Coordinates of N, CA and C in Angstrom, one line a residue:
X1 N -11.6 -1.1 2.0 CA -11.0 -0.2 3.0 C -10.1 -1.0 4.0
X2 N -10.1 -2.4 4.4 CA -9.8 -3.1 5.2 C -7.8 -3.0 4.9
X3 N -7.9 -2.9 3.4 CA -6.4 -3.2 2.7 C -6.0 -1.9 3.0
X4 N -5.6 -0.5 3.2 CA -5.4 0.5 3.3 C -3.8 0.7 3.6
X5 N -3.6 -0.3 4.6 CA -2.2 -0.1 5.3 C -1.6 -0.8 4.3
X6 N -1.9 -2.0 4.1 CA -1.1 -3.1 3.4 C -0.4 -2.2 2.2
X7 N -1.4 -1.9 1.3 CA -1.4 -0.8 -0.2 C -0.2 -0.1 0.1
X8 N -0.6 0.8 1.5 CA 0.5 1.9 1.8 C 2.2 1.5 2.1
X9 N 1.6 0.4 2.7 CA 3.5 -0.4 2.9 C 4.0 -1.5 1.4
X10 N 3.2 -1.9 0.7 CA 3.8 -2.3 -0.3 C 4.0 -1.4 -1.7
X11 N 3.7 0.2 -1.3 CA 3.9 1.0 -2.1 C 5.6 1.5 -2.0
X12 N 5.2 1.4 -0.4 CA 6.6 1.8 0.3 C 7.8 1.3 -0.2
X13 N 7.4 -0.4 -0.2 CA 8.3 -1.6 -0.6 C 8.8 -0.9 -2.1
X14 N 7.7 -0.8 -3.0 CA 7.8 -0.5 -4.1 C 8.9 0.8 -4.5
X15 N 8.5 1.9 -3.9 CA 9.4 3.2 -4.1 C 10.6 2.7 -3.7
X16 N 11.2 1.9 -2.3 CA 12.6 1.9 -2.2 C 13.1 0.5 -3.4
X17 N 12.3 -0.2 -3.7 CA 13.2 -0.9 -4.8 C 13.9 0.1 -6.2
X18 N 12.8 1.0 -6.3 CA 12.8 1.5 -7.6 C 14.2 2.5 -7.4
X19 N 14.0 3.1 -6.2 CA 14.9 4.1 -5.6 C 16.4 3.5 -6.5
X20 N 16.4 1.8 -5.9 CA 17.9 1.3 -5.7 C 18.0 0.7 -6.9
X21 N 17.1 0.8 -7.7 CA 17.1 -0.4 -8.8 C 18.5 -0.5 -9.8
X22 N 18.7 1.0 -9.7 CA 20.3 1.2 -10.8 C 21.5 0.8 -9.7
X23 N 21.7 0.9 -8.6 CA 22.5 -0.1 -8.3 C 22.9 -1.5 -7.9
X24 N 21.1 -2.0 -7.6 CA 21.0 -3.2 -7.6 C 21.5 -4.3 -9.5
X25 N 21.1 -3.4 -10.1 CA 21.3 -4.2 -11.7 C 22.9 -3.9 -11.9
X26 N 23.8 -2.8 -11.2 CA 24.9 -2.6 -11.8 C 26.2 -3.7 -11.0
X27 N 25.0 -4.3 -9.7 CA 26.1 -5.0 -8.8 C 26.3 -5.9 -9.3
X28 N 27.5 -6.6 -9.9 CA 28.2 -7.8 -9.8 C 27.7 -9.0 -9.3
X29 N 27.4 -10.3 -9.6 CA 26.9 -11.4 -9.3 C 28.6 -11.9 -8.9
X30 N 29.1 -11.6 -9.6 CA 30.4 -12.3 -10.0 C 31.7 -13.0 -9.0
X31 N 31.4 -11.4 -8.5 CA 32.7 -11.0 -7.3 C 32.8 -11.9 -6.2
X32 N 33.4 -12.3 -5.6 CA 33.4 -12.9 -4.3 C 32.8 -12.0 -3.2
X33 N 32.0 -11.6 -2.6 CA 32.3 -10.6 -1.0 C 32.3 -11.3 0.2
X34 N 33.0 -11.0 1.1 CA 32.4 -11.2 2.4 C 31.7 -10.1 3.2
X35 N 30.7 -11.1 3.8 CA 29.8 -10.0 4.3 C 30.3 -10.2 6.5
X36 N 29.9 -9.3 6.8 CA 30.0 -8.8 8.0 C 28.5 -10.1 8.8
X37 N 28.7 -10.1 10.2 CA 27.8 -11.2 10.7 C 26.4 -10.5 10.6
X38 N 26.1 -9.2 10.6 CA 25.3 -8.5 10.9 C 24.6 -8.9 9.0
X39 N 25.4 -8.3 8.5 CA 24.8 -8.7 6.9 C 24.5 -10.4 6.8
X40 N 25.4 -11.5 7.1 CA 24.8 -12.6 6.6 C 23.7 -12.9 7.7
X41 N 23.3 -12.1 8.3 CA 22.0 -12.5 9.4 C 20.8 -12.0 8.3
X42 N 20.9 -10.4 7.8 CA 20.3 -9.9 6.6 C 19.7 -10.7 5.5
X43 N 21.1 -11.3 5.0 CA 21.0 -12.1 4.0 C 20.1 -13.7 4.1
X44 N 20.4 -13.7 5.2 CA 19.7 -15.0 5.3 C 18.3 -14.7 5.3
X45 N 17.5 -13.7 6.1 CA 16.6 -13.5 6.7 C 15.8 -13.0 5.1
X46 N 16.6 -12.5 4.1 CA 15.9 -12.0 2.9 C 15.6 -13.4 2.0
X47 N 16.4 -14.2 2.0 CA 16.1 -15.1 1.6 C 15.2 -16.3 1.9
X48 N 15.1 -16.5 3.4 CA 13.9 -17.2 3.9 C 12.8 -16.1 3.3
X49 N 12.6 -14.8 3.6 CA 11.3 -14.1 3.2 C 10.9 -14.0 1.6
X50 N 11.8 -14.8 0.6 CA 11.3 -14.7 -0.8 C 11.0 -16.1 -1.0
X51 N 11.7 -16.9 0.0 CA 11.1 -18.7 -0.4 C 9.6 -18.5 0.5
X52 N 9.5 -17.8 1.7 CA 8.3 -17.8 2.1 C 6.9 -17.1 1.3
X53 N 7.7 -16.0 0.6 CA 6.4 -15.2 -0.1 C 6.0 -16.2 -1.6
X54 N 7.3 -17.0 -2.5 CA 7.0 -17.6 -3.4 C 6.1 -18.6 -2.8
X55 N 6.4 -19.4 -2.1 CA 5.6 -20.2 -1.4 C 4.1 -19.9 -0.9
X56 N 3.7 -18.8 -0.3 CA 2.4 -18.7 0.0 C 1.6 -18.3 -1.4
X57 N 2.1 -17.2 -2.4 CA 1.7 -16.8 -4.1 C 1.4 -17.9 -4.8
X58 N 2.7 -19.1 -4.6 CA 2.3 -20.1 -5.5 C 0.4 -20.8 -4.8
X59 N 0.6 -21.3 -3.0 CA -0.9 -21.6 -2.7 C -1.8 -20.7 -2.6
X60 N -1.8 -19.8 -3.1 CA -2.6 -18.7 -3.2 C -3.3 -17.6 -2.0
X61 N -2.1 -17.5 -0.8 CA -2.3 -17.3 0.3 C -1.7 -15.7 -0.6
X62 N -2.4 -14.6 -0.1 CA -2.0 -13.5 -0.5 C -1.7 -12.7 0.6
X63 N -2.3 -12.6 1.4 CA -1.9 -11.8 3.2 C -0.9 -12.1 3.3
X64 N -0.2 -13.5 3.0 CA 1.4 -13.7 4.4 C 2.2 -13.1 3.8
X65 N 2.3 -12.7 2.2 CA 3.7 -12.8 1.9 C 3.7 -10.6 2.4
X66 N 3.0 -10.7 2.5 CA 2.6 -9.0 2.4 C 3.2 -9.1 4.3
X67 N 2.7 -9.6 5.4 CA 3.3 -10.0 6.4 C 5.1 -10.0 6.2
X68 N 5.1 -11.0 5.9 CA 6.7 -11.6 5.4 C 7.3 -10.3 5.6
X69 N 6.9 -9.5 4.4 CA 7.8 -8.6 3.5 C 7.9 -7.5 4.9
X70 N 7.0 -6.9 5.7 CA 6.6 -6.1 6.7 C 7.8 -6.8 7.8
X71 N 7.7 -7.9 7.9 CA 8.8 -8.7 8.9 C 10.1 -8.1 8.6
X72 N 10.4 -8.2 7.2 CA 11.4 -8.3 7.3 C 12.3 -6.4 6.8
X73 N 11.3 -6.0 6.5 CA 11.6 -4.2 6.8 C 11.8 -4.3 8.2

């Protein structure tokens, strides 16, 4: 019962990926963009939070990356 919230916000996580998934796969790696300062603050901040959640999964810390992910919503 302790997990209840967690479940509920990584379900959350789950439905908006799914939501986006057809235009996340249709976007271009390719392209050049520039992003606005507000986006490369985004971008950065998404990126620290997947080296941090790979990082805690790989030592078997399973709370932070679930943290992380909550941070960075």
């Amino acid at each position: 019962t302790g997990i209840d919230g967690a479940v509920r916000f990584l379900q959350r996580v789950y439905r908006f990926v799914y939501r986006w998934r057809e235009v996340l796969r249709n976007s271009s790696q390719d392209e050049p963009r520039e992003f606005s300062p507000d986006a490369k603050k985004l971008r950065r901040k998404t990126h620290q939070t997947i080296k941090r959640v790979t990082n805690n999964f790989e030592s078997g810390q399973f709370n932070t990356p679930v943290a992380a992910l909550m941070e960075l919503s």
